PDB file of C-alpha atoms in Angstrom:
ATOM      1  CA  MET Q1031    -178.891  25.229-108.954  1.00 39.00           C
ATOM      2  CA  THR Q1032    -177.110  27.680-106.698  1.00 46.00           C
ATOM      3  CA  THR Q1033    -176.814  27.534-102.941  1.00 56.00           C
ATOM      4  CA  SER Q1034    -176.738  30.673-100.821  1.00 62.00           C
ATOM      5  CA  PRO Q1035    -174.069  31.027 -98.120  1.00 60.00           C
ATOM      6  CA  GLN Q1036    -176.873  30.910 -95.530  1.00 65.00           C
ATOM      7  CA  GLN Q1037    -178.131  27.611 -96.902  1.00 69.00           C
ATOM      8  CA  LEU Q1038    -174.613  26.225 -96.965  1.00 70.00           C
ATOM      9  CA  ASP Q1039    -174.140  27.378 -93.395  1.00 71.00           C
ATOM     10  CA  ALA Q1040    -177.244  25.452 -92.285  1.00 77.00           C
ATOM     11  CA  THR Q1041    -175.861  22.464 -94.152  1.00 79.00           C
ATOM     12  CA  PHE Q1042    -172.504  22.612 -92.387  1.00 76.00           C
ATOM     13  CA  ALA Q1043    -174.278  22.933 -89.032  1.00 76.00           C
ATOM     14  CA  ALA Q1044    -176.363  19.856 -89.855  1.00 82.00           C
ATOM     15  CA  LEU Q1045    -173.232  17.935 -90.818  1.00 79.00           C
ATOM     16  CA  ALA Q1046    -171.463  18.816 -87.553  1.00 73.00           C
ATOM     17  CA  ASP Q1047    -173.339  16.081 -85.652  1.00 78.00           C
ATOM     18  CA  PRO Q1048    -172.018  12.479 -85.848  1.00 78.00           C
ATOM     19  CA  THR Q1049    -175.498  10.899 -85.604  1.00 85.00           C
ATOM     20  CA  ARG Q1050    -176.697  13.002 -88.522  1.00 87.00           C
ATOM     21  CA  ARG Q1051    -173.643  12.045 -90.558  1.00 83.00           C
ATOM     22  CA  ALA Q1052    -174.325   8.378 -89.804  1.00 84.00           C
ATOM     23  CA  ILE Q1053    -177.957   8.841 -90.916  1.00 89.00           C
ATOM     24  CA  LEU Q1054    -176.743  10.333 -94.195  1.00 87.00           C
ATOM     25  CA  ALA Q1055    -174.245   7.521 -94.699  1.00 83.00           C
ATOM     26  CA  ARG Q1056    -177.126   5.051 -94.196  1.00 86.00           C
ATOM     27  CA  LEU Q1057    -179.349   6.956 -96.657  1.00 88.00           C
ATOM     28  CA  ALA Q1058    -176.557   6.934 -99.242  1.00 82.00           C
ATOM     29  CA  ARG Q1059    -177.313   3.201 -99.531  1.00 82.00           C
ATOM     30  CA  GLY Q1060    -181.033   3.802-100.183  1.00 86.00           C
ATOM     31  CA  GLU Q1061    -184.138   5.385 -98.669  1.00 90.00           C
ATOM     32  CA  ALA Q1062    -185.363   4.351 -95.226  1.00 91.00           C
ATOM     33  CA  SER Q1063    -188.243   4.953 -92.802  1.00 90.00           C
ATOM     34  CA  VAL Q1064    -187.803   6.572 -89.386  1.00 89.00           C
ATOM     35  CA  THR Q1065    -188.219   3.136 -87.760  1.00 88.00           C
ATOM     36  CA  GLU Q1066    -185.461   1.677 -89.907  1.00 89.00           C
ATOM     37  CA  LEU Q1067    -183.203   4.623 -89.154  1.00 90.00           C
ATOM     38  CA  ALA Q1068    -183.825   4.470 -85.387  1.00 88.00           C
ATOM     39  CA  GLU Q1069    -182.824   0.790 -85.091  1.00 87.00           C
ATOM     40  CA  PRO Q1070    -179.014   0.932 -85.425  1.00 84.00           C
ATOM     41  CA  PHE Q1071    -178.676   4.074 -83.288  1.00 81.00           C
ATOM     42  CA  ALA Q1072    -180.293   2.891 -80.028  1.00 81.00           C
ATOM     43  CA  MET Q1073    -182.278   6.122 -80.078  1.00 84.00           C
ATOM     44  CA  SER Q1074    -185.983   6.846 -79.696  1.00 88.00           C
ATOM     45  CA  GLN Q1075    -187.971   7.671 -82.807  1.00 88.00           C
ATOM     46  CA  PRO Q1076    -188.685  11.227 -81.569  1.00 91.00           C
ATOM     47  CA  ALA Q1077    -184.924  11.787 -81.133  1.00 92.00           C
ATOM     48  CA  ILE Q1078    -184.277  10.532 -84.662  1.00 92.00           C
ATOM     49  CA  SER Q1079    -187.164  12.670 -85.951  1.00 92.00           C
ATOM     50  CA  LYS Q1080    -185.499  15.763 -84.498  1.00 93.00           C
ATOM     51  CA  HIS Q1081    -182.291  14.964 -86.389  1.00 94.00           C
ATOM     52  CA  LEU Q1082    -184.290  14.367 -89.555  1.00 94.00           C
ATOM     53  CA  LYS Q1083    -185.933  17.781 -89.242  1.00 93.00           C
ATOM     54  CA  VAL Q1084    -182.502  19.439 -89.043  1.00 92.00           C
ATOM     55  CA  LEU Q1085    -181.340  17.488 -92.092  1.00 93.00           C
ATOM     56  CA  GLU Q1086    -184.496  18.370 -93.994  1.00 93.00           C
ATOM     57  CA  ARG Q1087    -184.148  22.098 -93.217  1.00 90.00           C
ATOM     58  CA  ALA Q1088    -180.520  21.918 -94.357  1.00 88.00           C
ATOM     59  CA  GLY Q1089    -181.699  20.544 -97.700  1.00 89.00           C
ATOM     60  CA  LEU Q1090    -179.770  17.311 -97.164  1.00 90.00           C
ATOM     61  CA  ILE Q1091    -182.768  14.964 -97.179  1.00 93.00           C
ATOM     62  CA  SER Q1092    -186.365  14.954 -98.327  1.00 93.00           C
ATOM     63  CA  ARG Q1093    -189.310  12.988 -96.923  1.00 91.00           C
ATOM     64  CA  GLY Q1094    -191.876  11.049 -98.905  1.00 86.00           C
ATOM     65  CA  ARG Q1095    -195.552  12.021 -98.955  1.00 79.00           C
ATOM     66  CA  ASP Q1096    -196.821   8.695 -97.614  1.00 72.00           C
ATOM     67  CA  ALA Q1097    -198.280   9.833 -94.250  1.00 69.00           C
ATOM     68  CA  GLN Q1098    -197.540   6.509 -92.550  1.00 72.00           C
ATOM     69  CA  LYS Q1099    -193.950   5.845 -93.564  1.00 75.00           C
ATOM     70  CA  ARG Q1100    -192.588   9.177 -94.834  1.00 85.00           C
ATOM     71  CA  PRO Q1101    -189.453   7.507 -96.202  1.00 91.00           C
ATOM     72  CA  CYS Q1102    -186.272   9.595 -96.017  1.00 93.00           C
ATOM     73  CA  ARG Q1103    -184.171  10.138 -99.072  1.00 91.00           C
ATOM     74  CA  LEU Q1104    -180.714  11.670 -99.490  1.00 88.00           C
ATOM     75  CA  GLU Q1105    -180.741  14.945-101.454  1.00 86.00           C
ATOM     76  CA  ALA Q1106    -177.578  14.609-103.511  1.00 79.00           C
ATOM     77  CA  ALA Q1107    -177.502  18.173-104.858  1.00 80.00           C
ATOM     78  CA  GLN Q1108    -176.971  19.758-101.459  1.00 79.00           C
ATOM     79  CA  LEU Q1109    -174.324  17.218-100.520  1.00 79.00           C
ATOM     80  CA  VAL Q1110    -172.545  17.909-103.771  1.00 75.00           C
ATOM     81  CA  ALA Q1111    -172.590  21.640-102.963  1.00 75.00           C
ATOM     82  CA  VAL Q1112    -170.771  20.872 -99.725  1.00 76.00           C
ATOM     83  CA  ALA Q1113    -168.365  18.431-101.379  1.00 73.00           C
ATOM     84  CA  ASP Q1114    -167.689  21.016-104.033  1.00 73.00           C
ATOM     85  CA  TRP Q1115    -166.828  23.651-101.481  1.00 73.00           C
ATOM     86  CA  VAL Q1116    -164.598  21.333 -99.432  1.00 75.00           C
ATOM     87  CA  GLU Q1117    -162.813  20.073-102.537  1.00 75.00           C
ATOM     88  CA  HIS Q1118    -162.263  23.597-103.873  1.00 74.00           C
ATOM     89  CA  HIS Q1119    -160.776  24.661-100.543  1.00 76.00           C
ATOM     90  CA  ARG Q1120    -158.596  21.542-100.293  1.00 80.00           C
ATOM     91  CA  ARG Q1121    -157.222  21.914-103.835  1.00 81.00           C
ATOM     92  CA  LEU Q1122    -156.315  25.545-103.196  1.00 80.00           C
ATOM     93  CA  TRP Q1123    -154.281  24.499-100.170  1.00 86.00           C
ATOM     94  CA  GLU Q1124    -152.776  21.501-101.891  1.00 88.00           C
ATOM     95  CA  ARG Q1125    -151.447  23.700-104.720  1.00 86.00           C
ATOM     96  CA  ARG Q1126    -150.020  26.061-102.156  1.00 89.00           C
ATOM     97  CA  PHE Q1127    -148.444  23.259-100.123  1.00 92.00           C
ATOM     98  CA  GLU Q1128    -146.826  21.726-103.207  1.00 92.00           C
ATOM     99  CA  ARG Q1129    -144.985  25.024-103.660  1.00 92.00           C
ATOM    100  CA  LEU Q1130    -144.061  24.911 -99.955  1.00 94.00           C
ATOM    101  CA  ASP Q1131    -142.663  21.370-100.480  1.00 95.00           C
ATOM    102  CA  ALA Q1132    -140.348  22.774-103.151  1.00 94.00           C
ATOM    103  CA  LEU Q1133    -139.235  25.642-100.917  1.00 96.00           C
ATOM    104  CA  LEU Q1134    -138.550  23.287 -97.978  1.00 96.00           C
ATOM    105  CA  GLU Q1135    -136.466  21.051-100.239  1.00 96.00           C
ATOM    106  CA  ASP Q1136    -134.483  24.117-101.261  1.00 96.00           C
ATOM    107  CA  MET Q1137    -134.005  25.156 -97.607  1.00 96.00           C
ATOM    108  CA  LYS Q1138    -132.804  21.653 -96.679  1.00 95.00           C
ATOM    109  CA  GLN Q1139    -130.272  21.623 -99.549  1.00 95.00           C
ATOM    110  CA  LYS Q1140    -128.925  25.018 -98.515  1.00 92.00           C
ATOM    111  CA  GLU Q1141    -128.483  23.846 -94.917  1.00 90.00           C
ATOM    112  CA  LYS Q1142    -126.622  20.714 -96.063  1.00 88.00           C
ATOM    113  CA  HIS Q1143    -124.349  22.800 -98.247  1.00 87.00           C
ATOM    114  CA  HIS Q1144    -123.726  25.198 -95.373  1.00 84.00           C
ATOM    115  CA  ASP Q1145    -122.934  22.327 -92.978  1.00 81.00           C
ATOM    116  CA  ARG Q1146    -120.413  20.885 -95.405  1.00 78.00           C
ATOM    117  CA  LYS Q1147    -118.567  24.192 -95.592  1.00 72.00           C
ATOM    118  CA  LYS Q1148    -118.140  24.328 -91.796  1.00 65.00           C
TER     119      LYS Q1148
ATOM    120  CA  MET C 405    -153.038  16.541-109.944  1.00 31.00           C
ATOM    121  CA  THR C 406    -151.221  13.335-109.073  1.00 31.00           C
ATOM    122  CA  ALA C 407    -152.713  10.705-106.805  1.00 32.00           C
ATOM    123  CA  ARG C 408    -150.072  11.493-104.229  1.00 38.00           C
ATOM    124  CA  SER C 409    -150.952  15.162-103.967  1.00 39.00           C
ATOM    125  CA  ASP C 410    -154.640  14.337-103.843  1.00 39.00           C
ATOM    126  CA  ALA C 411    -154.042  12.215-100.786  1.00 43.00           C
ATOM    127  CA  THR C 412    -151.911  14.589 -98.753  1.00 77.00           C
ATOM    128  CA  THR C 413    -153.874  17.649 -97.689  1.00 83.00           C
ATOM    129  CA  ALA C 414    -156.876  16.736 -95.567  1.00 83.00           C
ATOM    130  CA  ILE C 415    -159.741  19.005 -94.591  1.00 79.00           C
ATOM    131  CA  GLU C 416    -162.134  18.220 -91.760  1.00 77.00           C
ATOM    132  CA  LEU C 417    -165.188  20.086 -90.564  1.00 70.00           C
ATOM    133  CA  PRO C 418    -165.376  19.082 -86.896  1.00 71.00           C
ATOM    134  CA  SER C 419    -168.121  21.613 -86.163  1.00 66.00           C
ATOM    135  CA  ASP C 420    -170.069  24.287 -87.976  1.00 62.00           C
ATOM    136  CA  ARG C 421    -167.611  26.974 -86.850  1.00 72.00           C
ATOM    137  CA  GLU C 422    -164.328  25.204 -87.581  1.00 76.00           C
ATOM    138  CA  ILE C 423    -162.169  24.055 -90.446  1.00 79.00           C
ATOM    139  CA  VAL C 424    -159.153  21.826 -89.767  1.00 85.00           C
ATOM    140  CA  LEU C 425    -156.425  21.374 -92.340  1.00 88.00           C
ATOM    141  CA  THR C 426    -153.638  18.783 -91.967  1.00 91.00           C
ATOM    142  CA  ARG C 427    -150.575  18.089 -94.076  1.00 92.00           C
ATOM    143  CA  VAL C 428    -147.272  16.259 -93.588  1.00 93.00           C
ATOM    144  CA  PHE C 429    -144.121  18.012 -94.827  1.00 93.00           C
ATOM    145  CA  ASP C 430    -140.812  16.320 -95.553  1.00 93.00           C
ATOM    146  CA  ALA C 431    -138.793  18.751 -93.399  1.00 93.00           C
ATOM    147  CA  PRO C 432    -138.347  19.407 -89.658  1.00 94.00           C
ATOM    148  CA  PRO C 433    -140.747  21.791 -87.803  1.00 95.00           C
ATOM    149  CA  ARG C 434    -138.011  24.446 -87.612  1.00 95.00           C
ATOM    150  CA  LEU C 435    -138.038  24.885 -91.405  1.00 95.00           C
ATOM    151  CA  VAL C 436    -141.826  24.719 -91.829  1.00 95.00           C
ATOM    152  CA  TYR C 437    -142.226  27.300 -89.063  1.00 96.00           C
ATOM    153  CA  ALA C 438    -139.673  29.550 -90.808  1.00 95.00           C
ATOM    154  CA  ALA C 439    -141.537  29.232 -94.116  1.00 95.00           C
ATOM    155  CA  TRP C 440    -144.680  30.550 -92.387  1.00 95.00           C
ATOM    156  CA  THR C 441    -143.035  33.406 -90.489  1.00 96.00           C
ATOM    157  CA  ASP C 442    -140.266  34.844 -92.701  1.00 95.00           C
ATOM    158  CA  ALA C 443    -141.564  37.570 -95.037  1.00 96.00           C
ATOM    159  CA  ALA C 444    -138.828  36.684 -97.548  1.00 93.00           C
ATOM    160  CA  LEU C 445    -140.014  33.051 -97.697  1.00 93.00           C
ATOM    161  CA  VAL C 446    -143.839  33.316 -97.646  1.00 92.00           C
ATOM    162  CA  PRO C 447    -144.167  34.837-101.173  1.00 90.00           C
ATOM    163  CA  ARG C 448    -142.230  31.869-102.573  1.00 89.00           C
ATOM    164  CA  TRP C 449    -145.112  29.507-101.841  1.00 90.00           C
ATOM    165  CA  TRP C 450    -148.237  31.420-100.696  1.00 86.00           C
ATOM    166  CA  CYS C 451    -149.212  32.186-104.270  1.00 78.00           C
ATOM    167  CA  CYS C 452    -147.462  32.852-107.575  1.00 63.00           C
ATOM    168  CA  GLY C 453    -147.781  29.455-109.214  1.00 65.00           C
ATOM    169  CA  ASP C 454    -148.693  29.057-112.876  1.00 66.00           C
ATOM    170  CA  ASP C 455    -152.160  30.566-112.232  1.00 70.00           C
ATOM    171  CA  GLY C 456    -150.963  34.147-112.806  1.00 79.00           C
ATOM    172  CA  PHE C 457    -151.393  35.293-109.197  1.00 81.00           C
ATOM    173  CA  THR C 458    -148.719  37.518-107.664  1.00 87.00           C
ATOM    174  CA  MET C 459    -147.975  38.632-104.109  1.00 90.00           C
ATOM    175  CA  PRO C 460    -147.309  42.393-104.201  1.00 92.00           C
ATOM    176  CA  GLU C 461    -147.148  42.703-100.413  1.00 94.00           C
ATOM    177  CA  CYS C 462    -146.026  40.469 -97.547  1.00 95.00           C
ATOM    178  CA  ARG C 463    -145.425  42.114 -94.198  1.00 97.00           C
ATOM    179  CA  ILE C 464    -144.736  40.223 -90.980  1.00 98.00           C
ATOM    180  CA  ASP C 465    -144.066  41.801 -87.590  1.00 98.00           C
ATOM    181  CA  LEU C 466    -143.146  38.606 -85.786  1.00 98.00           C
ATOM    182  CA  ARG C 467    -143.937  39.264 -82.135  1.00 98.00           C
ATOM    183  CA  VAL C 468    -146.988  38.758 -79.929  1.00 97.00           C
ATOM    184  CA  GLY C 469    -149.358  41.599 -80.824  1.00 97.00           C
ATOM    185  CA  GLY C 470    -147.470  42.194 -84.086  1.00 97.00           C
ATOM    186  CA  ALA C 471    -149.395  42.465 -87.346  1.00 98.00           C
ATOM    187  CA  TYR C 472    -149.060  40.659 -90.658  1.00 97.00           C
ATOM    188  CA  ARG C 473    -150.503  41.398 -94.082  1.00 96.00           C
ATOM    189  CA  PHE C 474    -150.467  39.059 -97.080  1.00 93.00           C
ATOM    190  CA  VAL C 475    -151.767  40.536-100.334  1.00 91.00           C
ATOM    191  CA  MET C 476    -152.460  38.378-103.381  1.00 86.00           C
ATOM    192  CA  ARG C 477    -153.247  39.869-106.774  1.00 86.00           C
ATOM    193  CA  ALA C 478    -155.262  37.964-109.363  1.00 81.00           C
ATOM    194  CA  PRO C 479    -154.412  38.160-113.085  1.00 83.00           C
ATOM    195  CA  ASP C 480    -157.413  40.506-113.560  1.00 84.00           C
ATOM    196  CA  GLY C 481    -156.001  42.928-110.963  1.00 84.00           C
ATOM    197  CA  THR C 482    -158.337  42.006-108.084  1.00 82.00           C
ATOM    198  CA  VAL C 483    -156.444  42.045-104.785  1.00 84.00           C
ATOM    199  CA  PHE C 484    -157.095  39.664-101.880  1.00 83.00           C
ATOM    200  CA  PRO C 485    -155.544  41.105 -98.721  1.00 89.00           C
ATOM    201  CA  LEU C 486    -155.394  38.901 -95.627  1.00 90.00           C
ATOM    202  CA  ALA C 487    -154.356  40.567 -92.385  1.00 94.00           C
ATOM    203  CA  GLY C 488    -154.228  39.833 -88.687  1.00 95.00           C
ATOM    204  CA  GLU C 489    -152.237  39.794 -85.475  1.00 97.00           C
ATOM    205  CA  TYR C 490    -150.056  37.219 -83.765  1.00 97.00           C
ATOM    206  CA  ARG C 491    -151.460  36.114 -80.407  1.00 97.00           C
ATOM    207  CA  GLU C 492    -149.002  33.358 -79.510  1.00 97.00           C
ATOM    208  CA  LEU C 493    -145.598  32.474 -80.971  1.00 98.00           C
ATOM    209  CA  ALA C 494    -143.841  29.328 -79.744  1.00 98.00           C
ATOM    210  CA  PRO C 495    -141.146  28.479 -82.313  1.00 97.00           C
ATOM    211  CA  PRO C 496    -140.970  25.961 -83.840  1.00 97.00           C
ATOM    212  CA  SER C 497    -144.156  24.294 -82.636  1.00 98.00           C
ATOM    213  CA  ARG C 498    -147.107  26.671 -82.414  1.00 98.00           C
ATOM    214  CA  ILE C 499    -148.587  29.911 -83.797  1.00 98.00           C
ATOM    215  CA  VAL C 500    -151.917  31.458 -82.816  1.00 97.00           C
ATOM    216  CA  LYS C 501    -153.087  34.387 -84.922  1.00 96.00           C
ATOM    217  CA  THR C 502    -156.192  36.277 -85.882  1.00 94.00           C
ATOM    218  CA  GLN C 503    -157.104  36.709 -89.531  1.00 91.00           C
ATOM    219  CA  ARG C 504    -159.477  38.877 -91.499  1.00 87.00           C
ATOM    220  CA  PHE C 505    -160.183  39.479 -95.162  1.00 82.00           C
ATOM    221  CA  ASP C 506    -159.010  43.093 -95.195  1.00 85.00           C
ATOM    222  CA  VAL C 507    -161.767  44.559 -97.364  1.00 79.00           C
ATOM    223  CA  PRO C 508    -164.878  46.292 -95.971  1.00 75.00           C
ATOM    224  CA  PRO C 509    -167.344  45.058 -94.822  1.00 68.00           C
ATOM    225  CA  PHE C 510    -165.615  41.681 -94.295  1.00 68.00           C
ATOM    226  CA  ASP C 511    -162.793  43.230 -92.232  1.00 75.00           C
ATOM    227  CA  ARG C 512    -165.047  43.535 -89.186  1.00 73.00           C
ATOM    228  CA  GLU C 513    -165.091  39.772 -88.810  1.00 74.00           C
ATOM    229  CA  GLU C 514    -162.035  37.946 -87.575  1.00 82.00           C
ATOM    230  CA  THR C 515    -161.192  34.269 -87.358  1.00 85.00           C
ATOM    231  CA  LEU C 516    -158.771  32.683 -84.899  1.00 91.00           C
ATOM    232  CA  ILE C 517    -156.200  30.325 -86.403  1.00 94.00           C
ATOM    233  CA  THR C 518    -154.094  27.888 -84.373  1.00 96.00           C
ATOM    234  CA  MET C 519    -151.251  26.288 -86.295  1.00 97.00           C
ATOM    235  CA  THR C 520    -149.152  23.471 -84.835  1.00 98.00           C
ATOM    236  CA  PHE C 521    -145.942  21.934 -86.186  1.00 97.00           C
ATOM    237  CA  GLU C 522    -145.327  18.471 -84.692  1.00 97.00           C
ATOM    238  CA  PRO C 523    -142.194  16.428 -85.376  1.00 97.00           C
ATOM    239  CA  ARG C 524    -142.810  13.031 -87.046  1.00 94.00           C
ATOM    240  CA  GLY C 525    -139.308  11.614 -87.405  1.00 94.00           C
ATOM    241  CA  ALA C 526    -137.617  13.874 -89.949  1.00 91.00           C
ATOM    242  CA  GLN C 527    -141.012  15.175 -91.044  1.00 93.00           C
ATOM    243  CA  THR C 528    -143.580  17.644 -89.715  1.00 94.00           C
ATOM    244  CA  LEU C 529    -147.276  17.142 -89.140  1.00 95.00           C
ATOM    245  CA  PHE C 530    -148.803  20.552 -89.777  1.00 94.00           C
ATOM    246  CA  THR C 531    -152.305  21.269 -88.430  1.00 95.00           C
ATOM    247  CA  SER C 532    -154.233  24.484 -88.916  1.00 93.00           C
ATOM    248  CA  ARG C 533    -157.473  24.966 -87.022  1.00 92.00           C
ATOM    249  CA  THR C 534    -159.583  27.960 -88.055  1.00 86.00           C
ATOM    250  CA  VAL C 535    -162.406  28.974 -85.729  1.00 86.00           C
ATOM    251  CA  TYR C 536    -164.957  31.374 -87.137  1.00 76.00           C
ATOM    252  CA  ALA C 537    -165.984  33.993 -84.595  1.00 65.00           C
ATOM    253  CA  SER C 538    -169.468  34.398 -85.977  1.00 59.00           C
ATOM    254  CA  GLN C 539    -171.813  33.098 -88.555  1.00 55.00           C
ATOM    255  CA  ALA C 540    -171.380  36.324 -90.540  1.00 55.00           C
ATOM    256  CA  SER C 541    -167.651  35.786 -90.925  1.00 54.00           C
ATOM    257  CA  ARG C 542    -168.110  32.245 -92.107  1.00 55.00           C
ATOM    258  CA  ASP C 543    -170.805  33.313 -94.558  1.00 53.00           C
ATOM    259  CA  ALA C 544    -168.325  35.790 -95.983  1.00 53.00           C
ATOM    260  CA  GLN C 545    -165.709  33.057 -96.252  1.00 55.00           C
ATOM    261  CA  LEU C 546    -168.168  30.691 -97.899  1.00 52.00           C
ATOM    262  CA  ALA C 547    -169.314  33.330-100.359  1.00 50.00           C
ATOM    263  CA  ARG C 548    -165.726  33.978-101.388  1.00 47.00           C
ATOM    264  CA  LEU C 549    -164.526  30.422-101.569  1.00 45.00           C
ATOM    265  CA  LYS C 550    -167.437  28.389-102.795  1.00 41.00           C
ATOM    266  CA  GLY C 551    -166.859  27.484-106.390  1.00 34.00           C
ATOM    267  CA  GLY C 552    -170.038  28.756-108.071  1.00 30.00           C
ATOM    268  CA  ALA C 553    -171.664  26.030-110.091  1.00 25.00           C
ATOM    269  CA  LEU C 554    -172.176  22.649-108.549  1.00 28.00           C
ATOM    270  CA  GLY C 555    -169.698  19.934-109.414  1.00 31.00           C
ATOM    271  CA  ALA C 556    -170.362  16.564-110.912  1.00 27.00           C
ATOM    272  CA  ILE C 557    -172.635  14.184-109.093  1.00 29.00           C
ATOM    273  CA  ASP C 558    -169.849  11.605-108.890  1.00 34.00           C
ATOM    274  CA  ARG C 559    -168.299  13.566-106.037  1.00 40.00           C
ATOM    275  CA  LEU C 560    -171.029  12.078-103.855  1.00 42.00           C
ATOM    276  CA  GLY C 561    -168.973   8.966-103.102  1.00 43.00           C
ATOM    277  CA  GLU C 562    -166.129  11.131-101.900  1.00 47.00           C
ATOM    278  CA  LEU C 563    -168.443  13.106 -99.659  1.00 48.00           C
ATOM    279  CA  VAL C 564    -169.964   9.999 -98.134  1.00 46.00           C
ATOM    280  CA  GLU C 565    -166.420   8.947 -97.225  1.00 50.00           C
ATOM    281  CA  LEU C 566    -165.900  12.320 -95.615  1.00 49.00           C
ATOM    282  CA  LEU C 567    -169.141  11.920 -93.689  1.00 48.00           C
ATOM    283  CA  ALA C 568    -168.209   8.447 -92.516  1.00 46.00           C
ATOM    284  CA  ALA C 569    -164.841   9.597 -91.185  1.00 46.00           C
ATOM    285  CA  GLU C 570    -165.152  10.872 -87.647  1.00 39.00           C
ATOM    286  CA  PRO C 571    -163.309  14.116 -86.849  1.00 40.00           C
ATOM    287  CA  ALA C 572    -159.839  13.447 -85.467  1.00 35.00           C
ATOM    288  CA  ALA C 573    -159.640  13.516 -81.678  1.00 34.00           C
ATOM    289  CA  SER C 574    -158.136  16.796 -80.571  1.00 32.00           C
TER     290      SER C 574
END
């Protein structure tokens, strides 16, 4: 499976909201109905439904076919695409910053040496 | 990668247009700031590890309105030029600069980067906040940086942790 930059962009936008992140964290523990999701958030069902639509468009959740309950389920593949991107980016910087650590150590040693000579 | 290094650099996505990077360095802000702004020092850490990348060009005109250009070259010869302008320079605590991937058509889209260097005892808390000016520029960034094939499903736990963590107040 590949994810287009546009799809990933929609996913990041969906993840920018704390309520939607909390919904995803809840769904990571198992599927839930809109009623079950609305309970802990002190939000109306229509408000929760709006968030669910955003998450569904972003490919982060899917909804069951059962017309009454339409249980929500986490879509792991799209989350993994995001995790993959974040992790890739973080590792790149971490490698770079480990080299910076070494340089800073070098700079500190040189300063100490210089101070001693004074 | 050691456990220590895995725990040090943090990335947060506080909104769909921002990326925030934080890292603590075991040196005072004065030295970390110098490492970011001295053209003789940047090539010693920006690239050139054991991955075969080199840095054939590093130019820094360190004044407000001055330009910089960092060019990385991959082992296969592909070059990755990053360029921009300094908007604010407050040594040793703050740098604001623009940045673009200096290859058409990406070079039309600029990001704004605010870097802060805060003292934490003898250490420095470094924060870099990148704000994407438009969706197009972030798409370009995503297309370049996203690592192709999807990773293992066991990263899910890590992501859920990321989701559970609220963005740092700032």
